[in-house]
PDB file of C-alpha atoms in Angstrom:
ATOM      1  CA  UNK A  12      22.358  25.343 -19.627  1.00 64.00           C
ATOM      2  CA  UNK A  13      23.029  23.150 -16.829  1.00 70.00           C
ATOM      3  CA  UNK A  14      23.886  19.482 -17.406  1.00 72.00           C
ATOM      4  CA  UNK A  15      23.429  16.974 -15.314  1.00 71.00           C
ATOM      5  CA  UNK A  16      26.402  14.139 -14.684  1.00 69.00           C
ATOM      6  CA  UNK A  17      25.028  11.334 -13.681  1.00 69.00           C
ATOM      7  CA  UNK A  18      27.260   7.682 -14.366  1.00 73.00           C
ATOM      8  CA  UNK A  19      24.953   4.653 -15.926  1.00 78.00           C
ATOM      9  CA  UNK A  20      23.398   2.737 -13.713  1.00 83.00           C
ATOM     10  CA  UNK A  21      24.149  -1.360 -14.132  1.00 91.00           C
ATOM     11  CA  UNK A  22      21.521  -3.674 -14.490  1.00 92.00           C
ATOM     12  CA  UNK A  23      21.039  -5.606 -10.894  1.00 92.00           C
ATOM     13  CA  UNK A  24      20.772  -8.876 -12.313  1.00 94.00           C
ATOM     14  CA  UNK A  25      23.521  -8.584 -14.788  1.00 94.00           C
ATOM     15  CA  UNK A  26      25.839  -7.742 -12.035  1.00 94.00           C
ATOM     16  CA  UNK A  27      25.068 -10.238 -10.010  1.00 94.00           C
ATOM     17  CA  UNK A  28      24.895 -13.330 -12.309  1.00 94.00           C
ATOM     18  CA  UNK A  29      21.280 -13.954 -12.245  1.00 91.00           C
ATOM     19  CA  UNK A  30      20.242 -15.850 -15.528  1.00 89.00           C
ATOM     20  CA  UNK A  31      16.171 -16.530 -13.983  1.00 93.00           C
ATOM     21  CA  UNK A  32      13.986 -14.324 -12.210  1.00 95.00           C
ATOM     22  CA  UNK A  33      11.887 -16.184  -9.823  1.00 95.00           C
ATOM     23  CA  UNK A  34       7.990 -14.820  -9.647  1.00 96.00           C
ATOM     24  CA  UNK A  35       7.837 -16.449  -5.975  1.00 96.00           C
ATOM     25  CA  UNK A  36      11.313 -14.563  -4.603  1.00 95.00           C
ATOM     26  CA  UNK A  37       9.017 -11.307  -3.820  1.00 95.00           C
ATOM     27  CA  UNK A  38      11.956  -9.493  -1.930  1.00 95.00           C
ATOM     28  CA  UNK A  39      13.575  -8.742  -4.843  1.00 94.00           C
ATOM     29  CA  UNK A  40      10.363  -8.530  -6.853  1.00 96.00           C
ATOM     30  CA  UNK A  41       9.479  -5.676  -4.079  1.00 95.00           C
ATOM     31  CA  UNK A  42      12.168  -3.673  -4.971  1.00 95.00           C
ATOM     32  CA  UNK A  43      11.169  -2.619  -8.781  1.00 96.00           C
ATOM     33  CA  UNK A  44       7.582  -1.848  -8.312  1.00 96.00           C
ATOM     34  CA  UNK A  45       7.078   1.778  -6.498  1.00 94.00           C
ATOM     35  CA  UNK A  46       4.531   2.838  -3.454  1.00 94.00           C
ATOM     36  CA  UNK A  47       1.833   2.451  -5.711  1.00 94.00           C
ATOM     37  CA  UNK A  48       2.355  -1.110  -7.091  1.00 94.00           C
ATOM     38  CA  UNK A  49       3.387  -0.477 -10.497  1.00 95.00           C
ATOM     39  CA  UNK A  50       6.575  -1.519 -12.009  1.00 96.00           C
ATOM     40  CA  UNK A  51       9.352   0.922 -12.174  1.00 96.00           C
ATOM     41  CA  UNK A  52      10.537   1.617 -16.115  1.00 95.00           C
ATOM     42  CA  UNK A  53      13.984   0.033 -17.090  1.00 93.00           C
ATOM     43  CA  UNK A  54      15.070   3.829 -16.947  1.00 91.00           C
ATOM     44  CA  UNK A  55      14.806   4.111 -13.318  1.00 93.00           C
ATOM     45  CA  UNK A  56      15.933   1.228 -11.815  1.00 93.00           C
ATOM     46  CA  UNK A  57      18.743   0.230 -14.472  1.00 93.00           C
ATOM     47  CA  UNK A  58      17.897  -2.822 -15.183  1.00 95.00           C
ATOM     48  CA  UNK A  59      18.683  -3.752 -19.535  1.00 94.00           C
ATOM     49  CA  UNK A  60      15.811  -4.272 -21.642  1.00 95.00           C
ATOM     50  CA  UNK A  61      16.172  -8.353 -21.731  1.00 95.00           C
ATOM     51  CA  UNK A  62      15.716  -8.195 -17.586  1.00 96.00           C
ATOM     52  CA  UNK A  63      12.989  -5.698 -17.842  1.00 96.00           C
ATOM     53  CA  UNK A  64      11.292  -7.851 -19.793  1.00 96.00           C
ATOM     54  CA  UNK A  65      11.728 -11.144 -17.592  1.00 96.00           C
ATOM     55  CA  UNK A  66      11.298  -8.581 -14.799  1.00 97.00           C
ATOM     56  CA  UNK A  67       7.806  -7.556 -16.012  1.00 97.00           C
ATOM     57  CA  UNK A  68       6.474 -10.909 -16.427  1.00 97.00           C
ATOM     58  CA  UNK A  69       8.124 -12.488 -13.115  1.00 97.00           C
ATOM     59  CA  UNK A  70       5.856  -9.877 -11.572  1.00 97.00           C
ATOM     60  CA  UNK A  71       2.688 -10.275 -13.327  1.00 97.00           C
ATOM     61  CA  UNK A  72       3.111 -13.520 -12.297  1.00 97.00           C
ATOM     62  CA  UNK A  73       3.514 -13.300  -9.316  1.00 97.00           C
ATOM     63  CA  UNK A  74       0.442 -11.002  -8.788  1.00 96.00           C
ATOM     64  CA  UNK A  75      -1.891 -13.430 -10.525  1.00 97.00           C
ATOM     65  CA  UNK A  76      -0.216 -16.488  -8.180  1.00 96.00           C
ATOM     66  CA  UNK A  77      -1.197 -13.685  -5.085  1.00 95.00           C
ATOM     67  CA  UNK A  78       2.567 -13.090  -3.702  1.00 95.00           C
ATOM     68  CA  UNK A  79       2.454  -9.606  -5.195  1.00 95.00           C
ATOM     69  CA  UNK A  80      -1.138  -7.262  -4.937  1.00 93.00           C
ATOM     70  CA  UNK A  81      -2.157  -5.606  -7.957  1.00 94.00           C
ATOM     71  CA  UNK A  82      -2.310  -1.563  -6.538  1.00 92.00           C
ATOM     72  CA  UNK A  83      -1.807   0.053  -2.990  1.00 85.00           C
ATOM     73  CA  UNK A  84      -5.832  -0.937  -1.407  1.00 77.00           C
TER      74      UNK A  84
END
């Protein structure tokens, strides 16, 4: 069998010091949902469960305040 090496990725925000995810900064936002709108798993994008979780809800947010549409139509 062939195994894969691939290093951990680090969780964006944890890197970079961010303590609050802002629902109206939609540039970032942008970058953890895929083509089709939905929000990328923790797995994908590195991000630790306690920012996927702030993560998740600055988004829903920020679709129900209309910065971010809910699928690709």
């Amino acid at each position: 069998m062939n195994k894969k090496t691939t290093s951990k990725k680090h969780c964006h925000f944890c890197v970079n010091g961010i303590e609050e995810i802002d629902y109206k900064d939609t540039k970032t936002l942008n970058g953890f949902i895929n083509f089709h709108k939905k929000i990328l798993p923790g797995s994908r994008t590195g991000t630790c469960s306690w920012h996927q979780r702030k993560l998740a809800q600055a988004i829903k947010r920020a679709r129900i305040m209309a910065l971010l549409p809910f699928t690709r139509h």
